[in-house]
Structures are given as structure tokens and as C-alpha cells.
XYZ file of C-alpha atoms in Angstrom:
745
model
C -51.839 91.097 -66.250
C -48.852 90.013 -66.198
C -47.757 93.444 -63.911
C -50.644 92.762 -61.508
C -49.618 89.005 -61.488
C -45.865 89.844 -60.699
C -46.489 91.793 -57.817
C -48.729 89.694 -56.443
C -46.362 86.891 -56.499
C -44.014 88.704 -54.891
C -46.623 89.647 -52.124
C -47.338 85.789 -51.849
C -43.512 85.078 -51.590
C -42.857 87.935 -48.638
C -45.852 87.727 -46.672
C -46.219 83.653 -46.836
C -47.051 83.189 -43.322
C -50.450 85.570 -43.693
C -50.862 83.635 -47.320
C -50.202 79.718 -45.768
C -52.605 80.669 -42.616
C -55.675 81.861 -45.185
C -55.449 78.700 -47.762
C -55.055 76.414 -44.148
C -58.249 78.152 -42.725
C -60.250 78.497 -45.483
C -59.096 74.158 -45.591
C -60.562 73.690 -42.574
C -63.110 75.519 -42.289
C -64.912 73.635 -45.534
C -63.416 70.617 -44.016
C -65.437 71.392 -40.979
C -68.468 72.597 -43.344
C -68.201 68.717 -44.889
C -68.150 66.780 -41.767
C -71.460 68.538 -39.738
C -73.571 69.410 -42.977
C -76.470 67.209 -43.126
C -76.363 63.940 -45.802
C -77.090 64.489 -49.281
C -80.708 63.708 -49.857
C -82.419 62.851 -52.972
C -80.738 63.860 -55.933
C -83.358 64.984 -58.371
C -83.233 64.099 -62.314
C -85.588 66.734 -63.802
C -85.498 66.737 -67.498
C -87.552 70.732 -67.879
C -88.537 71.056 -71.186
C -89.391 67.422 -72.001
C -92.878 65.380 -72.589
C -90.883 62.681 -70.262
C -90.932 65.274 -67.372
C -94.382 67.149 -68.298
C -96.150 63.967 -67.561
C -93.710 63.277 -64.243
C -95.236 66.703 -62.982
C -98.718 66.182 -63.674
C -98.713 62.023 -62.312
C -97.273 64.122 -58.111
C -99.844 66.959 -59.093
C -102.985 64.416 -60.028
C -101.868 61.196 -57.901
C -100.982 62.456 -54.672
C -99.179 60.443 -52.321
C -98.316 57.503 -54.812
C -94.553 58.525 -53.799
C -94.048 59.067 -57.325
C -90.128 59.691 -56.914
C -89.898 56.975 -54.406
C -87.706 53.961 -54.031
C -88.586 50.972 -55.912
C -87.530 47.069 -56.076
C -88.377 44.122 -58.387
C -87.357 40.520 -56.590
C -87.372 37.928 -59.467
C -87.922 34.605 -58.643
C -87.285 31.696 -60.860
C -88.631 27.875 -59.327
C -86.018 25.229 -58.894
C -85.748 22.703 -62.013
C -88.587 20.863 -62.848
C -90.567 23.554 -61.287
C -93.065 26.286 -61.321
C -93.732 29.538 -59.042
C -97.384 27.768 -59.127
C -96.528 24.649 -57.449
C -97.140 24.780 -53.492
C -93.636 24.744 -52.187
C -92.156 27.704 -54.348
C -95.853 29.365 -53.541
C -95.044 29.071 -50.033
C -92.185 30.706 -49.648
C -92.713 33.922 -52.313
C -95.759 34.349 -50.163
C -93.895 34.244 -46.876
C -91.228 36.589 -48.634
C -94.163 39.112 -49.912
C -95.189 39.392 -45.891
C -91.618 40.062 -44.807
C -91.323 43.274 -47.340
C -94.657 44.403 -46.134
C -93.514 45.123 -42.474
C -91.139 47.152 -43.054
C -91.631 51.175 -42.091
C -90.298 53.044 -45.322
C -92.239 50.263 -48.057
C -95.334 52.105 -49.636
C -97.049 48.818 -51.085
C -96.095 44.681 -52.372
C -97.684 43.607 -55.150
C -98.348 39.694 -55.034
C -97.361 38.280 -57.920
C -99.876 35.875 -58.154
C -102.588 38.583 -57.216
C -100.988 41.117 -59.746
C -100.593 39.170 -62.647
C -96.876 38.649 -62.016
C -96.053 34.434 -63.013
C -94.771 34.440 -66.781
C -96.089 32.210 -69.251
C -94.074 29.111 -68.505
C -95.165 29.377 -65.001
C -90.922 29.685 -63.732
C -90.547 32.696 -63.689
C -92.214 35.457 -61.425
C -91.697 38.710 -59.740
C -92.840 40.948 -56.623
C -92.948 44.815 -56.551
C -91.881 46.877 -54.016
C -92.725 50.496 -53.880
C -91.228 53.050 -50.737
C -92.286 55.855 -49.446
C -88.786 57.825 -50.080
C -86.105 58.410 -52.538
C -83.320 55.211 -53.379
C -80.939 58.023 -51.647
C -82.944 58.545 -48.372
C -83.468 54.739 -47.969
C -81.943 53.424 -44.485
C -79.249 51.129 -44.374
C -81.891 48.777 -42.396
C -84.377 48.903 -45.333
C -81.877 47.607 -47.625
C -80.904 44.469 -45.471
C -84.723 43.964 -44.919
C -85.030 43.652 -48.324
C -81.738 41.308 -49.297
C -82.431 39.510 -46.192
C -85.941 38.038 -47.199
C -84.345 37.148 -50.571
C -81.636 34.451 -48.538
C -84.695 33.490 -47.225
C -86.733 32.774 -50.064
C -83.551 31.168 -51.529
C -82.896 28.954 -48.297
C -85.902 27.649 -49.260
C -84.217 26.607 -52.684
C -85.286 29.846 -55.383
C -83.342 31.134 -56.997
C -83.950 35.120 -56.407
C -82.390 38.044 -57.687
C -83.233 41.800 -56.418
C -83.196 45.190 -59.820
C -84.023 48.597 -59.062
C -82.832 51.344 -57.849
C -83.465 50.353 -53.926
C -79.940 48.815 -53.655
C -78.810 51.851 -55.725
C -74.770 52.883 -53.581
C -72.537 55.466 -53.620
C -70.045 54.893 -56.631
C -66.410 53.858 -56.441
C -63.007 54.896 -57.391
C -60.963 52.079 -56.379
C -57.051 51.373 -56.377
C -56.629 52.955 -59.759
C -57.272 57.089 -58.355
C -53.953 56.563 -56.340
C -51.642 54.765 -58.934
C -52.848 57.817 -60.882
C -51.575 60.239 -58.426
C -48.538 58.383 -58.116
C -47.572 58.411 -61.205
C -47.228 62.272 -61.534
C -45.910 62.649 -57.932
C -42.774 60.149 -60.088
C -43.433 62.210 -63.588
C -42.983 64.866 -61.220
C -39.855 64.356 -60.066
C -37.960 63.315 -62.778
C -39.271 66.494 -64.415
C -37.726 68.538 -61.703
C -34.893 66.582 -60.403
C -36.147 67.212 -56.778
C -38.187 65.796 -54.350
C -39.593 69.044 -53.065
C -40.090 70.800 -55.533
C -42.183 67.792 -57.654
C -43.776 68.077 -53.990
C -44.752 71.479 -54.314
C -47.360 70.890 -57.064
C -48.944 67.989 -55.568
C -49.435 69.393 -52.280
C -51.207 72.603 -53.605
C -53.802 69.957 -55.916
C -54.472 67.853 -53.467
C -55.510 71.149 -50.822
C -57.190 72.651 -53.352
C -59.189 69.435 -54.302
C -60.384 69.299 -51.098
C -61.495 72.217 -50.316
C -63.159 71.933 -53.793
C -64.703 68.806 -53.000
C -65.546 69.763 -49.376
C -67.257 72.488 -50.661
C -68.947 70.760 -52.920
C -70.173 68.144 -49.953
C -71.216 70.462 -47.528
C -73.329 72.473 -50.153
C -75.305 69.063 -51.319
C -78.028 68.680 -49.529
C -78.745 72.351 -49.406
C -78.021 72.073 -53.282
C -79.235 68.658 -54.497
C -75.550 67.500 -55.882
C -75.407 64.039 -56.816
C -72.607 61.734 -56.300
C -70.895 61.582 -59.563
C -70.358 65.783 -58.662
C -67.695 65.706 -55.802
C -65.944 63.098 -58.324
C -66.053 64.642 -61.443
C -64.619 67.965 -58.711
C -61.743 66.095 -57.612
C -61.006 64.076 -61.101
C -61.130 68.086 -62.969
C -59.574 69.456 -60.048
C -56.996 67.559 -59.207
C -55.756 67.590 -63.206
C -55.719 71.093 -63.750
C -54.307 72.300 -60.432
C -51.121 70.088 -60.339
C -50.285 71.415 -64.350
C -50.990 74.933 -62.863
C -48.644 74.544 -60.225
C -46.109 72.492 -62.192
C -45.864 75.190 -65.024
C -45.259 78.191 -62.393
C -42.105 76.089 -60.152
C -41.076 75.327 -64.182
C -40.933 78.533 -64.856
C -40.090 79.949 -60.830
C -36.533 77.728 -61.786
C -35.834 78.883 -64.918
C -35.645 82.387 -63.752
C -32.983 81.173 -61.342
C -31.186 79.490 -63.865
C -31.168 82.912 -65.159
C -29.760 84.919 -62.412
C -32.848 86.732 -60.303
C -33.021 86.472 -57.022
C -36.133 83.931 -55.199
C -38.327 86.507 -54.799
C -37.824 88.247 -57.885
C -37.721 84.532 -59.594
C -41.490 84.200 -57.280
C -43.012 87.295 -59.589
C -41.702 86.410 -62.258
C -42.705 82.975 -63.209
C -46.315 84.577 -62.020
C -46.316 87.386 -63.726
C -45.494 85.116 -67.023
C -46.522 81.655 -66.782
C -49.312 83.006 -64.128
C -50.863 85.028 -66.947
C -50.777 81.894 -68.765
C -52.602 80.241 -65.837
C -55.188 83.096 -65.502
C -56.244 82.112 -69.372
C -56.208 79.090 -68.812
C -58.397 78.388 -66.460
C -60.522 81.175 -68.145
C -61.431 78.568 -71.217
C -61.877 75.580 -68.588
C -64.597 77.506 -66.541
C -66.066 78.934 -69.248
C -66.006 75.291 -70.352
C -68.086 74.064 -67.751
C -70.236 76.635 -66.637
C -71.649 76.942 -70.366
C -72.737 73.153 -70.025
C -75.629 74.779 -68.016
C -77.144 75.969 -71.696
C -78.093 72.664 -72.202
C -81.038 73.275 -69.111
C -80.398 69.739 -67.540
C -79.822 70.918 -63.760
C -77.800 68.076 -62.823
C -75.731 68.750 -65.754
C -75.343 72.697 -64.890
C -74.293 71.285 -61.454
C -71.623 69.309 -62.236
C -70.093 71.219 -64.332
C -70.524 75.081 -61.603
C -69.072 72.359 -59.405
C -65.887 71.127 -61.179
C -65.483 74.831 -62.735
C -65.668 76.428 -59.068
C -62.867 74.052 -57.844
C -60.723 74.720 -60.979
C -61.278 78.985 -59.987
C -59.554 77.446 -56.936
C -56.769 75.502 -58.290
C -56.507 78.764 -59.923
C -55.848 80.734 -57.269
C -53.965 78.239 -55.164
C -50.959 78.563 -59.084
C -50.857 82.178 -57.984
C -50.630 82.651 -54.391
C -49.680 79.772 -52.646
C -46.865 78.253 -55.078
C -45.012 81.426 -54.485
C -45.328 81.044 -50.400
C -44.234 77.608 -50.212
C -41.215 78.509 -52.559
C -39.837 80.813 -50.254
C -40.592 78.665 -47.247
C -38.587 75.939 -49.478
C -35.569 78.490 -50.632
C -32.424 77.022 -51.681
C -33.992 73.739 -51.581
C -35.791 74.592 -54.945
C -32.806 74.078 -56.947
C -32.612 76.745 -60.800
C -33.048 74.609 -63.559
C -30.469 72.471 -64.832
C -29.405 71.529 -61.105
C -31.002 68.568 -59.167
C -31.310 68.096 -55.261
C -28.484 65.679 -53.807
C -30.953 63.045 -53.112
C -30.898 62.449 -57.031
C -28.013 62.508 -58.078
C -27.118 65.856 -58.087
C -25.889 69.014 -56.011
C -24.485 71.002 -59.569
C -25.552 72.876 -62.237
C -25.295 70.656 -64.545
C -23.356 69.945 -67.387
C -24.515 71.558 -70.886
C -25.727 68.863 -73.296
C -23.659 68.154 -76.242
C -26.651 68.745 -78.508
C -30.223 70.292 -78.065
C -32.700 68.500 -75.912
C -35.339 66.408 -77.306
C -38.020 69.595 -78.362
C -35.281 71.789 -79.832
C -34.769 68.473 -82.536
C -38.453 67.589 -81.950
C -39.352 71.156 -83.341
C -36.913 71.735 -85.947
C -37.365 68.633 -87.254
C -41.837 69.813 -87.970
C -40.424 72.894 -89.049
C -38.426 71.395 -92.265
C -41.300 69.249 -92.926
C -44.489 70.645 -92.170
C -46.332 69.407 -94.842
C -45.743 65.676 -93.447
C -46.633 66.064 -90.037
C -49.446 67.941 -90.658
C -51.002 65.369 -93.233
C -49.993 62.733 -90.534
C -51.217 63.724 -87.607
C -54.754 65.231 -89.262
C -54.591 61.447 -91.467
C -54.449 59.730 -87.404
C -56.895 61.282 -85.923
C -59.187 61.345 -88.542
C -58.820 57.141 -88.262
C -59.240 57.233 -84.743
C -62.919 59.285 -85.389
C -64.041 56.725 -87.604
C -65.653 54.715 -84.822
C -67.966 57.875 -84.086
C -70.225 58.065 -86.834
C -71.924 54.705 -84.986
C -72.112 57.141 -82.090
C -75.377 55.430 -79.961
C -76.641 57.548 -77.504
C -78.858 56.305 -74.333
C -78.841 56.184 -70.090
C -77.859 52.910 -68.110
C -80.517 50.779 -66.992
C -79.899 47.731 -65.061
C -78.886 45.773 -68.397
C -76.039 48.195 -68.229
C -74.175 47.135 -64.378
C -71.735 44.000 -64.611
C -73.061 40.189 -65.002
C -71.501 39.938 -61.289
C -74.474 42.050 -59.693
C -77.902 40.989 -58.452
C -79.413 43.717 -60.516
C -78.450 42.551 -63.430
C -79.436 39.144 -63.370
C -82.379 40.218 -62.212
C -82.782 41.994 -65.420
C -81.685 38.961 -67.732
C -84.526 36.840 -65.867
C -87.253 39.475 -66.052
C -86.043 39.097 -69.821
C -86.413 35.379 -69.795
C -89.821 34.884 -68.346
C -91.780 38.592 -69.763
C -89.493 39.361 -72.740
C -86.679 42.175 -73.000
C -89.343 45.325 -73.394
C -90.395 44.002 -69.646
C -87.524 45.981 -68.352
C -88.422 49.020 -69.652
C -92.082 50.022 -69.907
C -93.829 53.249 -70.926
C -96.316 55.168 -68.712
C -98.985 56.630 -70.479
C -100.662 59.329 -68.957
C -103.968 60.542 -70.222
C -104.934 64.284 -69.391
C -108.683 64.206 -69.990
C -109.007 67.185 -67.545
C -110.797 69.409 -70.686
C -112.337 66.784 -72.469
C -116.370 65.571 -71.776
C -116.290 62.260 -71.883
C -112.778 61.099 -69.869
C -113.587 57.882 -69.721
C -114.000 57.589 -73.301
C -111.027 59.434 -73.938
C -109.051 56.506 -71.274
C -110.451 53.324 -74.113
C -109.487 55.209 -77.361
C -105.997 55.734 -76.209
C -105.727 52.381 -74.439
C -107.264 50.453 -78.344
C -105.450 53.274 -80.280
C -101.717 52.275 -78.340
C -102.631 48.287 -79.276
C -103.294 48.800 -82.890
C -99.742 49.699 -83.042
C -96.590 47.904 -83.588
C -93.777 47.068 -80.904
C -96.342 46.397 -78.224
C -96.929 43.471 -76.263
C -98.660 44.035 -73.537
C -101.752 47.202 -73.171
C -102.904 47.340 -69.023
C -106.604 48.907 -68.252
C -106.729 52.696 -67.589
C -105.648 53.436 -64.236
C -107.840 56.921 -63.293
C -107.173 58.692 -60.405
C -109.775 59.589 -57.551
C -111.194 63.043 -59.878
C -111.243 60.963 -62.861
C -110.178 63.306 -65.035
C -106.385 61.350 -64.922
C -105.179 57.533 -66.190
C -102.068 55.759 -66.733
C -101.772 53.282 -68.982
C -98.815 50.969 -68.699
C -97.198 49.823 -72.449
C -94.545 46.847 -72.625
C -93.231 46.695 -75.875
C -91.192 43.843 -77.542
C -87.810 45.229 -77.478
C -85.735 46.174 -75.289
C -85.112 49.230 -73.606
C -82.806 50.738 -75.444
C -83.190 49.545 -78.850
C -84.260 51.856 -81.831
C -87.524 49.748 -82.133
C -88.099 51.272 -78.547
C -87.741 54.496 -79.373
C -89.650 54.447 -82.660
C -92.647 53.326 -80.595
C -92.567 56.123 -78.492
C -92.387 58.452 -80.937
C -95.495 56.665 -82.467
C -97.669 56.466 -79.514
C -97.291 60.404 -79.247
C -97.802 60.689 -82.628
C -101.352 59.456 -82.172
C -101.835 60.932 -79.071
C -101.951 63.938 -81.644
C -104.822 62.428 -83.140
C -106.711 61.091 -79.931
C -106.353 65.217 -78.684
C -107.840 66.702 -81.601
C -111.314 64.343 -81.208
C -111.627 64.776 -77.560
C -109.735 67.248 -75.975
C -107.917 65.067 -73.789
C -103.407 65.227 -73.642
C -101.372 62.458 -74.115
C -97.800 62.380 -72.930
C -95.239 58.863 -72.603
C -93.225 59.108 -69.885
C -91.230 56.758 -67.553
C -87.772 55.977 -67.029
C -87.204 54.515 -70.993
C -89.090 57.643 -72.390
C -86.711 59.888 -69.942
C -83.665 58.601 -71.903
C -85.230 59.049 -75.518
C -85.505 62.684 -74.341
C -82.974 63.171 -72.596
C -81.026 61.887 -75.777
C -82.574 64.631 -77.614
C -82.339 67.095 -76.330
C -79.116 66.549 -75.259
C -78.164 65.897 -79.703
C -80.776 69.119 -80.159
C -77.600 71.519 -77.273
C -74.747 70.518 -78.956
C -74.143 72.665 -81.673
C -75.593 75.598 -79.623
C -73.552 74.425 -76.680
C -70.350 74.130 -78.982
C -71.021 77.630 -80.937
C -70.999 79.215 -76.774
C -67.927 77.871 -75.720
C -65.507 78.072 -78.549
C -67.492 81.516 -79.511
C -66.373 82.797 -76.310
C -62.573 80.818 -76.209
C -62.533 82.566 -79.709
C -62.529 86.077 -78.113
C -60.198 85.171 -75.587
C -57.155 83.429 -77.477
C -57.623 85.909 -79.899
C -57.393 88.888 -76.572
C -54.320 86.338 -75.748
C -52.029 85.532 -78.601
C -53.614 88.995 -80.387
C -54.064 86.418 -83.638
C -57.092 85.533 -85.743
C -55.844 82.554 -87.517
C -53.843 81.261 -84.012
C -56.880 80.548 -81.850
C -58.953 79.389 -84.952
C -56.609 76.770 -85.637
C -57.264 76.031 -82.075
C -60.507 75.799 -82.343
C -60.205 73.267 -85.235
C -57.403 71.187 -83.802
C -59.392 70.741 -80.429
C -62.487 69.196 -83.456
C -60.388 66.506 -84.574
C -58.455 66.143 -80.790
C -62.251 65.852 -79.286
C -63.308 63.514 -82.626
C -61.172 60.909 -82.533
C -61.781 61.011 -78.193
C -65.135 60.097 -79.444
C -64.450 57.276 -81.541
C -62.133 55.989 -78.733
C -65.000 55.976 -76.424
C -67.332 54.816 -78.984
C -64.515 51.777 -79.716
C -64.517 51.047 -76.409
C -67.680 51.283 -74.038
C -70.104 50.367 -77.594
C -68.117 47.966 -79.873
C -65.849 46.136 -77.045
C -62.762 47.022 -77.971
C -60.042 46.341 -75.062
C -62.950 46.100 -72.958
C -61.069 43.742 -71.114
C -58.350 45.738 -69.855
C -59.915 48.865 -69.222
C -62.706 46.567 -67.084
C -65.811 47.610 -69.236
C -67.717 44.033 -68.456
C -71.420 45.619 -70.511
C -70.522 47.431 -74.029
C -74.215 49.416 -75.148
C -75.020 52.865 -75.747
C -72.451 55.821 -75.087
C -74.301 57.705 -71.766
C -76.170 60.776 -73.503
C -74.632 63.495 -71.670
C -70.780 61.758 -72.241
C -70.246 63.459 -75.867
C -71.372 67.124 -74.487
C -69.979 66.737 -71.359
C -66.386 65.271 -72.705
C -66.656 68.248 -75.442
C -66.875 71.295 -72.269
C -63.993 69.655 -70.315
C -61.565 68.781 -73.472
C -62.099 71.444 -75.130
C -60.909 73.804 -71.830
C -58.090 71.259 -71.321
C -56.868 71.731 -75.048
C -56.915 75.291 -74.317
C -54.454 75.490 -71.870
C -51.601 73.246 -73.788
C -52.268 75.629 -76.611
C -52.355 78.927 -73.633
C -48.887 77.307 -72.158
C -47.006 76.096 -75.492
C -47.703 79.492 -77.866
C -47.231 81.721 -75.248
C -43.879 80.582 -75.013
C -43.729 81.361 -79.092
C -45.428 84.647 -79.035
C -43.017 85.468 -76.396
C -39.867 84.385 -78.320
C -41.586 86.330 -81.535
C -42.801 89.182 -79.856
C -38.787 89.932 -78.629
C -38.055 89.961 -82.207
C -37.422 85.756 -83.472
C -37.946 84.911 -86.727
C -41.518 82.774 -86.813
C -40.523 80.024 -87.580
C -36.918 80.412 -84.816
C -40.195 81.400 -82.412
C -41.529 77.550 -82.440
C -38.674 76.104 -81.788
C -37.746 78.183 -78.961
C -40.968 77.460 -78.209
C -40.305 74.110 -77.937
C -36.957 73.750 -76.182
C -38.264 75.824 -73.134
C -41.876 74.277 -72.995
C -42.168 70.788 -74.303
C -40.801 69.224 -71.286
C -42.986 70.939 -69.141
C -46.336 70.579 -71.681
C -45.618 66.794 -71.466
C -45.259 66.129 -68.315
C -48.235 67.904 -67.611
C -50.163 66.048 -70.214
C -49.283 62.381 -68.746
C -49.872 63.672 -64.955
C -53.866 64.811 -66.499
C -53.271 61.586 -68.724
C -52.098 59.753 -65.411
C -54.823 61.470 -63.576
C -58.334 60.186 -65.759
C -56.705 57.309 -66.137
C -57.433 56.566 -62.190
C -61.119 56.988 -62.573
C -61.318 54.616 -65.040
C -61.384 51.717 -61.848
C -64.373 53.256 -60.832
C -67.529 51.237 -60.255
C -70.065 53.949 -62.114
C -70.050 53.279 -65.688
C -70.134 57.470 -66.494
C -67.453 58.022 -63.812
C -64.835 55.315 -65.888
C -66.673 56.322 -69.364
C -65.435 59.635 -68.646
C -62.211 58.983 -66.986
C -61.054 57.022 -69.983
C -62.665 59.720 -72.210
C -60.947 62.650 -70.716
C -57.372 60.170 -70.742
C -57.559 59.467 -74.589
C -58.127 63.197 -75.718
C -55.741 64.544 -73.236
C -53.163 61.858 -75.224
C -54.631 63.804 -78.926
C -54.797 66.332 -78.232
C -50.913 67.401 -76.368
C -48.780 64.392 -78.127
C -50.756 65.255 -82.268
C -52.257 68.047 -82.347
C -50.462 70.328 -79.754
C -47.464 68.654 -80.539
C -47.456 68.303 -84.256
C -50.471 69.623 -85.777
C -49.720 73.334 -84.519
C -46.195 74.044 -85.014
C -46.360 72.022 -88.552
C -49.191 74.791 -89.479
C -47.496 77.625 -87.478
C -44.348 77.167 -89.925
C -47.098 76.740 -93.025
C -48.221 80.279 -91.642
C -44.710 82.447 -90.856
C -45.627 85.450 -89.815
C -49.545 85.346 -91.813
C -49.817 83.170 -88.127
C -49.686 86.656 -86.215
C -51.726 88.838 -87.810
C -54.320 90.848 -87.134
C -56.380 93.815 -88.182
C -55.129 96.762 -86.944
C -59.069 98.280 -86.597
C -59.339 94.792 -83.968
C -55.750 95.207 -82.451
C -56.792 99.175 -81.179
C -59.893 97.538 -80.160
C -58.470 95.098 -78.051
C -57.038 95.293 -74.292
C -53.442 94.618 -74.108
C -52.916 91.626 -71.159
C -49.079 91.357 -71.981
C -49.232 87.498 -71.477
C -45.817 87.791 -72.959
C -44.811 89.916 -69.570
C -43.432 92.763 -71.726
C -43.506 95.238 -69.425
C -41.921 92.830 -66.603
C -38.279 94.455 -67.529
C -39.634 98.452 -66.189
C -39.447 95.592 -62.720
C -35.698 94.229 -63.198
C -33.326 95.096 -61.249
C -30.227 96.123 -61.604
C -30.786 95.128 -65.189
C -32.774 92.221 -64.440
C -30.103 90.010 -62.956
C -28.680 88.849 -59.917
C -25.215 88.014 -58.587
C -27.172 86.146 -55.887
C -29.829 84.137 -56.579
C -30.260 82.498 -53.257
C -30.464 86.451 -51.412
C -33.255 86.854 -49.082
C -33.939 90.283 -49.197
C -36.455 90.021 -46.392
C -33.680 88.702 -43.735
C -36.044 85.838 -43.387
C -33.455 82.429 -43.925
C -34.902 81.267 -40.577
C -37.987 80.310 -42.654
C -36.409 78.569 -45.272
C -34.517 76.690 -42.844
C -37.997 75.934 -41.077
């Protein structure tokens, strides 16, 4: 591995024009594809294998033309103080609004509040349901404008009017904090390298990689039915790992220059050593992201595959474009220990009077391993305590900020019709195999009415064939409550007995039932997913480190950091701690797919730091150092860069906390805090403490397993055969290609 990557790095350095041209061409091609591709259409949210999805599919078959996936809107009216919606003036304003909405070209139907029994008991609140022929993503802007204009006309007539539903859904916005994250990353790179040019290389290559990845996702969005959050998550992860991977290779390149190698040789060695760690770190991220497909939720699978594709691009760019750009930069990228003239350098820095911070910290941990280990484990355990109160759910309009019309409509409906009105259940009765379908419909309705926590049960509405009917059930509890979940299970339990009597199948669907099924499916998939991802990565790390205990320690450390991160997410987004600074206007259940998605991403990123830091330790151990000294050596060479990489990744992820999309905000915070826990507590404290306690046993590998495993040579031991003149050259700026004019270009 190291030898192959060494040759690849030297080729990319020498053939820099060709390499740069390929990547610019790919970026241009992806950009043109994104610009010319048709806009993304409807983003289907299907959950194969769930009862709610089977009921939804049945409705599409038995009620053709009903636009089951069409956008919906609820226009909610509230009468002025002292009046009722049945008074002449408010009624006239509502009827005028209904008439305006009915004329829209994309409108399938509008339900009049006065004929559809949609007026509250006290007469102060009413609503009109609008059904569209197309989904919310396909809805024309003119239809949204007509909806808002009709509501404004009713406001002008003196009514309070708010709009709920998905007809006004918009693409998420990330805000200025994303840019701030990139600026922080740039500052960290400048401080780390002491050079504006060296700092700019990781940023440039990361942006090119993200540009290719996101443009490709945009170009394929319509064909592959990719959601609006897919490209955002791909850019979030691609940008973070792209900067980190390039950072490690540039850092190793400067270290090789400081040892006296020529620039081409240094580029080859940097790619052969740090590049090997990049490849295996990238593989762990890809395994974790692609492994999301085991959950069998198409949207989650697409998100994972798209993000994994961006990571692959980041790895390839780091291995090829970084050495090419280093060839262009020439002398302007200084050896380690030197700064550019602009930053007060131009000469070698004086040898420090004492070891660097990484060396001093590692030496302290090696002397006090038990105390450091206990402190780290107890601290992460305390942070993980809130995770025991984790509640899962999918957001509805009740999770929207109070400043939005969707949230205000949600609150008005709760006020007028009860909290359960915002999460009605749809019961589908399939009586195709029943001899008495009408009797089955009646029996289902009567059985549901007898259940607790039920406010309203509408009469069964049969299709034209008379073999299928729908029954709408309004619970007493709000959609995300445990009471509503119990009611769903109670209806399904009663349906089992009805099926035995009448041969009619009873299915429960609707957004609330779908959310419950999604949460259950994700909970059921979490352990198999963990087993698959951790198992594959464990085998991969055995190959990398040629040890059993080091990968085991890495996996256990990851579990600590991810539990602590979940605890922090619960504390902020569910309990409301620090909700103000985080911009969380509404607390509630944690998004159902958040834990499993965070597990996948954090595991991949955690293994990044494990690979980058511990390969340096193993490299020192392979070259003859004692285990405790190898730990200190690994920190002396890698702690500064790993710290910079972690700060950059935290800054990039934190930039997405400003998103208007609650899922993006939550994932941005969760990944940022998880990287903090994993990099600074697990990898920087617990890992060296455990390795110090284990000593030589840390690198133990059964002989039979050692014979079976391939030797990938991540430490670059095989590169000694490629050392010119003993591995050093008196002139590190020597240019064997005679292309010094390229350096000035």
C-alpha cells in the first residue's frame, strides 16, 4: 500500500498539469450537469416493510386519482374578539377565501369549513383543507403565492389566518454560520502551518471535492429522487473530511522536507505514509455511511451513499491533487519549523527549549494512566446520562419555530379542536376478501370508538368498488405523545380480532402512524447496524494495526463518545439546555433517524483520528521504540495536527447549526460535540492511557492470524528501499524535472 501510494504521489507531483486538468475537468463536468439537470421532483418518503407504508400503497391502488401524495394545506381562521366564525362577516370572508383557492390550476379540492363540520365547538376557529394534485416539492410558486394571497385577503377582512401543511415547505437554509465555520478552519490551518499558501491548499482541494460531490448529487437529484437534505449532508461531511485528509498529507510533506528530502521525494513519502492512513480512514467512513442501507429506509440509504461518494472524492483528491499543487507551490511551502515571510518567518525557527505540548501531555498520561483513564471515562459517562431519557420522533408543524405560520396554525388547531387534531390517524379497512364488507366497516368503527384516548371517529368512507374504506380517528393526545402511540397499537390489536371474524384487514397509516413505525424500525435496526459497521471496521483496523486489542479499544472508545454525544443532543434539543444560544426555538423528541445516522458518521470520523494518531505510534514501535516511548513519539508528531483537524471538523459541523432545517441543525450539533468528545477525551486521553497500561500487549496478534493477514504497510516500512542516497538530499528544493519555472507560475 505505502509503496503504491508513494509512486502515485511522485507521479502526481511530476505530472501536475495532467492531474490538475483532470480534476478541473471533473468539476466543470459536474457543474454543467448540475446546471442543466431538471429540478428535483417529489421526494418520496417510503418505509418498506411497515404497516403504515402498506396502507399507503393500498390507498393508491384502491382510491385512484385521490392524489394520496399530493401537497396539503390547512387554512386556519380565527374570528375577532367577541365574534364567532358563524357570524355573517367572518363567514363571508371565509367563503370568499374558499372560492379564491378553488380556482387554482393545481388545486384538487377545497373543503368548505361550514359544510365539512370544520368549525370548533365554541365557534371561534375554523379551517379549510386544501388538497393539491402535485407534491409539495413539485408545487409551482404561483400556487404558493395564490395560497398566501387568499390568506392575506381574509386577514384584511379582520380575521386571524394561518397556514399549516406541507404546501409552504421550502428548502433548508444554512445561514452565515456555515461560512464562519470555514473561516475558523482557515485560521486554524494558518496557525498550524505558519503559511498562507500551505493553509490554502487543504481548503482549496476540499472545496473542489465538495463542489464535485454536491454538483453530482444535484445533477442526479431528479433521476434518483434525492431529497433537499442529501446535498447539505454531503457537503457537511465532504468538507470536513476533505480538509482533514489534505491537512495530514501537507503536514507530513513539510515534515519530510525538514528531514532533507527533495520536494518530489517528500511528496511521495507524504502520500505513501499519511496517504495510507487517509485511505483506511476514508474506508471506515465509507463503510459506516454505506452501512446505513441495512436500515432499509430509502431516504437514509441515499443520504449515506451520497455522503460516502463525497468522501471517496475527498480521498482521491488528497492523494493526487495535493501533491500536484505542492509541485506548483515549490519553495513557497516551507519545511516544518519554518514560517512564510508574511507571517514573520523566512528562517528556521529556533529549537524549543522544551518538548512541544503533545510530548508533554503524552508523557504526563504515560506517568498517570489510571487517573487519566478514570477521569475520561467518568466524564463521558456523566455526559451520557441524559441519553437514558431519549425520546424519538419525526418533526411535525409543532416542532417549527413559533415565528412561522405553520406553527401558529398548529397552535390554533390545538386550541380549537384539541391537541390530537394535528395528528389524525387514518385506518384503512381492506374488505376485498370479506363476504360482508359493510358489516366489517361498521365493526371497525365501533371497535375504535370503544378505545380510550379517542375523541372522534368519522364514518367509514368506501371506494367505488365498495371493498375498501377509510376511517379517520382523532386522538386526545398530541401526535408525538406516548398516549397516541399506545392508541395506534391498540387499534392494530383490535384489528387482529376483526380480521379473524370478518376476513377484513385493518391497517393504520397517516403521518403520525408513519412516524411511530419509522422510530420502531430504526430502533430495531440499530443493533444489527452497529454489529455490521463495527465488525467490518474492526477487521479493517486489525489489518492496519496488526493488533487485536488496539481495534477493540478503538471500538469501545467510540461507544463512549457516541453515547456522550447523544446525551448532549437530548440535553439541548429535548430538555432545552442552552437552547437559546443554539437557536432551538422548540424542544421535543429527537429526530428518529438522528441516533443511527450519528452512529454511522461519528464512527467513521472517530476511526480517522484513531488511524492518524495510532499509526504514528505503531510506526515508532515498528522502528524499535518501547511501547511507552512510542506513545510519546506518536503524540510528538501527530498531536498538533490531530488537534488542528478536530478543531477544523468541529468548526465545519458547527457551521450547520444555523440551518433552518431542524434535522440539519441537530446533526450539525451532534457531530460537532461528538468529534469534540472523541478527539479530545477518547483519542487524546483514554487511548494513550490504555496503551500505556497495556504496554507490549497492545500490539499482540496471534501468530496464525498474522500469517493470514495481508501486510498493507501503513507505516511506510517498505519506503526505505526507495530512499535516494540513504534517504536524504542536501538540497530539499532540488527540482529533478528542471521545471523551476512552474514554481514561479
